[in-house]
């Protein structure tokens, strides 16, 4: 059992990284669980503290473009274009890894995912760390990604050295992951940098076979993700959800019998829905809800990522 220090100081949090410890920190997507990328003992602590399978690679977070060269052997033409258009932001580019990046962090792969977050606290923290920071989402493996520091604490208190406190995250879903190592860029995980926006930069960009989340190249995607304890059911229209005290509903349209649900959330937009989803899942679990109805949205723009996460949550069985 470790004492988990709560702080609002990026400098104090960065001190723990330099000491070889793991630290949860806010980004614009979800909270990350960081450690010095070049310190294998620290990387091991990430896998241990969240119970993450060793075959699931970590994303390298860097403060600025000068650090990119430390982690990537080659920055491909496609990556250069996406970086120019979308960094800093909720996008991860896969590149050939440099020799310094331990295979432990990439789960044995010769590629590394790299991202520069745009969240000001994350950037201050990463600058203060002075090293690239490997970070998965800061949840216990198999639980929904954390969008507030309180949910990080609920999962990892006593298991990590520090939580850098920030606001509820702005996007609410994990970054877009795009493989830039081949001839044509391939989206392995949909996110807030949408397929449409990537195609404005490189029109040939495609989704990986099997859709927005079926990732032969992304080992993490074979695990059940984003899943609350409750069952999750997709409905096209609000009235298809059956009201009950132990059921919940979330969607863009309000349910006509909103008050008959244990929890009910009508969202203003797809953006609002994405921001709210993971916290809603956790609140439903805390309230002992057995079934969560999620209204489907159009699979365009951010809706593609949102539907990917809802479908994964609705998946009943371990893959
Ligand atoms: O928004 C985000 O990406 C957040 C914040 C903290 O930056 N991080 C995050 O990390 O969601 P994680 O580990 O929960 O998800 C990373 C995903 C996994 O599905 C993993 O398998 C995939 O990216 N991934 C990472 N490196 C990869 C690589 N070299 N090749 C293929 N897939 C990779
Ligand atoms: Mg994760």
Coordinates of C-alpha atoms and ligand atoms in Angstrom, one line a residue:
X1 CA 0.0 0.0 0.0
X2 CA 1.4 3.4 -1.1
X3 CA 0.3 6.7 0.1
X4 CA -1.2 8.5 -2.9
X5 CA -0.4 12.2 -2.8
X6 CA -3.0 14.5 -4.3
X7 CA -1.6 17.7 -5.8
X8 CA -2.5 20.5 -8.2
X9 CA 1.2 21.2 -8.8
X10 CA 2.6 19.9 -12.1
X11 CA 6.1 20.4 -10.7
X12 CA 5.4 18.3 -7.6
X13 CA 3.9 15.5 -9.8
X14 CA 6.8 15.7 -12.2
X15 CA 9.2 15.2 -9.3
X16 CA 7.6 11.7 -8.7
X17 CA 8.2 10.8 -12.3
X18 CA 11.9 11.7 -12.0
X19 CA 12.1 9.5 -8.9
X20 CA 10.8 6.5 -10.9
X21 CA 7.3 6.6 -9.6
X22 CA 3.9 6.5 -11.4
X23 CA 1.6 9.6 -11.5
X24 CA -1.9 10.1 -12.8
X25 CA -2.4 13.3 -14.8
X26 CA -5.2 15.0 -16.7
X27 CA -5.2 15.4 -20.5
X28 CA -8.0 16.7 -22.8
X29 CA -9.1 13.1 -23.6
X30 CA -9.0 11.0 -20.3
X31 CA -6.6 10.9 -17.3
X32 CA -3.3 9.1 -18.0
X33 CA -1.1 7.0 -15.7
X34 CA 2.4 8.1 -16.4
X35 CA 6.0 6.9 -15.8
X36 CA 9.4 7.7 -17.3
X37 CA 9.4 5.9 -20.7
X38 CA 13.1 5.1 -20.4
X39 CA 12.9 3.6 -16.9
X40 CA 11.9 -0.1 -17.2
X41 CA 11.2 -0.5 -13.5
X42 CA 8.8 2.5 -13.6
X43 CA 7.1 1.0 -16.6
X44 CA 6.6 -2.2 -14.7
X45 CA 4.8 -0.3 -12.0
X46 CA 2.3 1.0 -14.6
X47 CA 1.3 -2.5 -15.6
X48 CA 1.2 -3.7 -12.0
X49 CA -0.8 -0.8 -10.6
X50 CA -3.6 -1.0 -13.1
X51 CA -3.5 -4.8 -13.7
X52 CA -2.8 -4.3 -17.3
X53 CA -1.8 -7.3 -19.5
X54 CA 1.8 -7.1 -20.6
X55 CA 0.9 -7.5 -24.3
X56 CA -0.9 -4.2 -24.4
X57 CA 1.5 -1.3 -25.5
X58 CA 1.6 2.1 -23.9
X59 CA 1.5 5.5 -25.6
X60 CA 4.5 7.8 -25.3
X61 CA 3.5 11.4 -24.3
X62 CA 5.9 14.2 -25.1
X63 CA 6.0 17.9 -24.3
X64 CA 7.0 19.1 -27.7
X65 CA 8.3 18.2 -31.1
X66 CA 11.9 18.2 -30.1
X67 CA 11.2 15.2 -27.8
X68 CA 9.6 13.3 -30.7
X69 CA 13.0 12.3 -32.1
X70 CA 13.8 10.6 -28.8
X71 CA 11.0 8.1 -29.2
X72 CA 10.6 7.7 -33.0
X73 CA 13.3 6.4 -35.3
X74 CA 11.6 7.9 -38.3
X75 CA 8.8 10.5 -38.6
X76 CA 7.1 9.4 -41.8
X77 CA 5.6 11.9 -44.3
X78 CA 2.1 11.0 -43.3
X79 CA 2.9 11.5 -39.6
X80 CA 4.5 14.9 -40.4
X81 CA 1.3 16.0 -42.1
X82 CA -0.9 14.9 -39.2
X83 CA 1.4 16.4 -36.7
X84 CA 1.4 19.7 -38.5
X85 CA -2.4 19.7 -38.6
X86 CA -3.4 18.2 -35.2
X87 CA -0.5 18.4 -32.6
X88 CA -0.9 19.2 -29.8
X89 CA -4.3 17.5 -29.5
X90 CA -6.2 14.2 -29.1
X91 CA -4.3 12.3 -31.7
X92 CA -1.7 9.4 -31.4
X93 CA 0.5 8.6 -34.4
X94 CA 2.2 5.2 -34.6
X95 CA 5.8 5.4 -35.8
X96 CA 8.8 3.1 -35.9
X97 CA 10.3 3.2 -32.4
X98 CA 13.7 4.4 -31.5
X99 CA 16.2 2.1 -29.8
X100 CA 15.8 3.9 -26.5
X101 CA 12.2 2.9 -26.2
X102 CA 12.0 -0.3 -24.1
X103 CA 10.1 -3.2 -25.7
X104 CA 8.4 -3.5 -22.4
X105 CA 6.6 -0.2 -23.1
X106 CA 5.6 -1.3 -26.6
X107 CA 4.7 -4.8 -25.6
X108 CA 7.4 -6.2 -27.9
X109 CA 6.3 -4.1 -31.0
X110 CA 8.8 -2.2 -33.1
X111 CA 6.3 0.7 -33.3
X112 CA 5.5 3.3 -30.8
X113 CA 2.4 5.5 -30.4
X114 CA 3.3 9.2 -29.8
X115 CA 1.1 12.0 -28.7
X116 CA 1.5 15.7 -27.5
X117 CA -1.6 16.5 -25.4
X118 CA -3.0 20.0 -25.7
X119 CA -4.3 20.2 -22.1
X120 CA -2.3 23.1 -20.4
X121 CA -1.8 21.2 -17.2
X122 CA -0.6 18.1 -19.0
X123 CA 1.9 20.2 -21.0
X124 CA 3.3 21.9 -18.0
X125 CA 3.6 18.5 -16.3
X126 CA 5.3 16.9 -19.3
X127 CA 7.7 19.8 -19.7
X128 CA 8.6 19.6 -16.0
X129 CA 9.2 15.8 -16.3
X130 CA 11.9 16.4 -18.9
X131 CA 11.5 12.9 -20.3
X132 CA 8.9 11.2 -22.5
X133 CA 6.1 9.8 -20.3
X134 CA 4.6 6.4 -21.1
X135 CA 0.9 6.5 -20.1
X136 CA -2.2 4.3 -20.6
X137 CA -5.5 5.5 -19.3
X138 CA -5.5 5.8 -15.4
X139 CA -8.2 3.2 -14.7
X140 CA -8.0 -0.3 -13.4
X141 CA -7.8 -2.6 -16.4
X142 CA -11.2 -3.4 -17.8
X143 CA -13.0 -0.4 -16.2
X144 CA -14.1 2.7 -18.1
X145 CA -11.3 5.3 -18.7
X146 CA -11.3 8.0 -16.0
X147 CA -12.6 11.5 -16.9
X148 CA -12.3 13.0 -13.4
X149 CA -9.5 12.8 -10.8
X150 CA -12.0 11.4 -8.3
X151 CA -12.6 8.3 -10.5
X152 CA -8.8 7.9 -10.8
X153 CA -8.7 7.9 -7.0
X154 CA -11.6 5.4 -6.8
X155 CA -9.6 2.9 -8.9
X156 CA -6.0 3.6 -7.9
X157 CA -5.8 5.1 -4.4
X158 CA -3.0 3.3 -2.5
X159 CA -1.6 1.8 -5.7
X160 CA 0.1 4.8 -7.2
X161 CA 2.3 7.6 -5.8
X162 CA 0.5 10.7 -7.0
X163 CA -2.6 12.1 -8.7
X164 CA -2.2 15.5 -10.4
X165 CA -5.7 17.0 -10.0
X166 CA -7.4 18.8 -12.9
X167 CA -10.9 19.4 -14.2
X168 CA -13.2 16.8 -15.8
X169 CA -11.7 16.1 -19.2
X170 CA -13.0 18.0 -22.2
X171 CA -13.3 15.2 -24.8
X172 CA -14.1 12.3 -22.5
X173 CA -13.0 9.6 -25.0
X174 CA -9.4 8.3 -25.6
X175 CA -7.3 9.8 -28.5
X176 CA -7.6 8.8 -32.1
X177 CA -4.8 6.2 -32.9
X178 CA -3.5 6.3 -36.5
X179 CA -0.9 4.0 -37.9
X180 CA 1.5 6.1 -39.9
X181 CA 4.1 3.4 -40.7
X182 CA 2.6 2.0 -43.9
X183 CA 1.9 3.4 -47.4
X184 CA -1.6 4.5 -46.4
X185 CA -2.5 5.8 -42.8
X186 CA -4.8 3.5 -41.0
X187 CA -7.1 4.5 -38.1
X188 CA -6.8 1.8 -35.4
X189 CA -9.0 3.6 -32.8
X190 CA -11.5 6.4 -33.6
X191 CA -11.4 9.5 -31.5
X192 CA -12.0 13.3 -31.4
X193 CA -9.7 13.9 -34.4
X194 CA -12.2 12.4 -36.7
X195 CA -11.7 10.3 -39.9
X196 CA -13.2 13.2 -41.9
X197 CA -10.6 15.6 -40.5
X198 CA -7.7 13.1 -41.1
X199 CA -9.0 12.7 -44.7
X200 CA -8.8 16.5 -45.2
X201 CA -5.1 16.1 -44.7
X202 CA -4.5 12.7 -46.3
X203 CA -7.6 11.6 -48.4
X204 CA -6.5 7.9 -48.6
X205 CA -6.6 7.5 -44.8
X206 CA -8.8 4.5 -44.0
X207 CA -10.3 2.7 -41.0
X208 CA -8.7 -0.6 -40.0
X209 CA -10.5 -3.7 -41.4
X210 CA -13.6 -4.5 -39.4
X211 CA -14.3 -0.9 -38.5
X212 CA -13.3 1.8 -36.1
X213 CA -12.0 -0.4 -33.4
X214 CA -11.2 -3.8 -34.7
X215 CA -7.4 -3.6 -34.4
X216 CA -5.3 -6.5 -35.5
X217 CA -2.3 -4.1 -34.9
X218 CA -3.6 -2.7 -31.6
X219 CA -3.4 -5.5 -29.1
X220 CA -5.3 -3.5 -26.5
X221 CA -8.4 -3.7 -28.5
X222 CA -8.9 -7.4 -28.0
X223 CA -9.6 -6.8 -24.3
X224 CA -13.0 -5.8 -23.0
X225 CA -12.8 -2.1 -22.6
X226 CA -14.9 0.8 -21.3
X227 CA -17.2 -1.6 -19.6
X228 CA -19.4 -0.9 -16.6
X229 CA -20.5 -3.7 -14.4
X230 CA -24.1 -3.1 -15.6
X231 CA -25.3 -4.6 -18.9
X232 CA -25.3 -2.1 -21.8
X233 CA -28.0 -2.1 -24.5
X234 CA -28.1 0.1 -27.6
X235 CA -31.4 1.6 -28.6
X236 CA -32.2 3.6 -31.7
X237 CA -34.9 5.8 -30.1
X238 CA -35.5 6.8 -26.4
X239 CA -38.9 5.1 -26.1
X240 CA -37.3 1.7 -26.9
X241 CA -35.7 1.8 -23.4
X242 CA -37.9 0.2 -20.7
X243 CA -38.1 2.5 -17.6
X244 CA -37.2 0.8 -14.3
X245 CA -35.7 1.9 -11.0
X246 CA -32.6 -0.3 -11.6
X247 CA -32.2 0.8 -15.2
X248 CA -30.5 3.9 -16.7
X249 CA -30.8 5.9 -19.9
X250 CA -28.4 8.1 -21.7
X251 CA -28.9 9.7 -25.1
X252 CA -29.3 12.9 -27.1
X253 CA -33.1 12.8 -26.8
X254 CA -34.7 12.7 -23.4
X255 CA -36.8 9.6 -22.5
X256 CA -40.6 10.5 -22.2
X257 CA -40.5 8.8 -18.7
X258 CA -37.2 10.2 -17.6
X259 CA -38.2 10.2 -13.9
X260 CA -38.9 6.4 -13.9
X261 CA -35.2 5.5 -14.5
X262 CA -32.7 5.1 -11.7
X263 CA -30.5 7.4 -13.6
X264 CA -31.3 9.5 -16.7
X265 CA -29.1 11.8 -18.8
X266 CA -30.2 13.8 -21.8
X267 CA -27.2 15.2 -23.6
X268 CA -27.1 18.5 -25.6
X269 CA -24.9 17.1 -28.4
X270 CA -22.7 14.3 -29.5
X271 CA -19.8 16.1 -27.9
X272 CA -21.7 16.4 -24.6
X273 CA -22.6 12.7 -24.8
X274 CA -19.0 11.7 -25.4
X275 CA -17.8 13.8 -22.5
X276 CA -20.5 12.3 -20.1
X277 CA -20.4 8.6 -21.1
X278 CA -17.7 7.1 -19.0
X279 CA -18.6 9.0 -15.8
X280 CA -22.2 8.0 -16.4
X281 CA -21.2 4.3 -16.5
X282 CA -19.3 4.7 -13.3
X283 CA -22.2 6.5 -11.6
X284 CA -24.6 3.8 -12.7
X285 CA -22.3 1.1 -11.2
X286 CA -22.1 3.0 -7.9
X287 CA -25.9 3.3 -7.8
X288 CA -26.3 -0.5 -8.4
X289 CA -27.9 0.0 -11.8
X290 CA -28.3 -3.4 -13.6
X291 CA -29.0 -2.2 -17.2
X292 CA -27.9 0.9 -19.1
X293 CA -29.7 1.9 -22.3
X294 CA -27.6 4.0 -24.6
X295 CA -29.2 5.8 -27.6
X296 CA -27.3 5.2 -30.8
X297 CA -25.9 8.2 -32.8
X298 CA -24.9 8.6 -36.4
X299 CA -21.5 7.1 -37.0
X300 CA -19.9 10.2 -38.5
X301 CA -17.6 12.7 -36.9
X302 CA -17.2 12.2 -33.2
X303 CA -20.2 9.8 -33.4
X304 CA -17.9 7.1 -34.9
X305 CA -15.7 7.1 -31.7
X306 CA -18.7 7.3 -29.4
X307 CA -20.5 4.4 -31.0
X308 CA -17.2 2.3 -30.9
X309 CA -17.0 2.8 -27.2
X310 CA -20.7 2.1 -26.6
X311 CA -20.4 -1.1 -28.7
X312 CA -17.4 -2.3 -26.7
X313 CA -19.2 -1.7 -23.5
X314 CA -22.2 -3.6 -24.8
X315 CA -19.9 -6.6 -25.7
X316 CA -20.9 -9.3 -23.2
X317 CA -17.9 -11.6 -23.4
X318 CA -14.2 -11.3 -23.0
X319 CA -12.6 -11.5 -26.5
Ligands
LIG1 O1 -6.2 9.6 -25.0 C1 -5.4 8.7 -24.8 O2 -4.9 8.0 -25.8 C2 -5.1 8.3 -23.4 C3 -4.4 9.5 -22.7 C4 -3.9 9.1 -21.4 O3 -3.4 9.9 -23.6 N1 -4.4 7.1 -23.3 C5 -4.9 5.9 -23.6 O4 -4.0 4.8 -23.5 O5 -6.0 5.7 -23.9 P1 -4.5 3.3 -23.5 O6 -3.2 2.6 -23.2 O7 -5.6 3.1 -22.6 O8 -4.8 3.0 -24.9 C6 -3.8 2.9 -25.9 C7 -4.3 2.1 -27.1 C8 -4.4 0.7 -26.8 O9 -5.5 0.1 -27.5 C9 -3.1 0.1 -27.4 O10 -3.2 -1.3 -27.7 C10 -2.9 1.0 -28.6 O11 -3.4 2.3 -28.2 N2 -1.5 1.1 -28.9 C11 -0.5 1.7 -28.2 N3 0.7 1.6 -28.8 C12 0.5 0.8 -29.9 C13 1.3 0.3 -30.9 N4 2.7 0.5 -30.9 N5 0.8 -0.4 -31.9 C14 -0.6 -0.6 -31.9 N6 -1.4 -0.2 -31.0 C15 -0.9 0.5 -30.0
LIG2 MG1 -7.1 2.3 -21.6

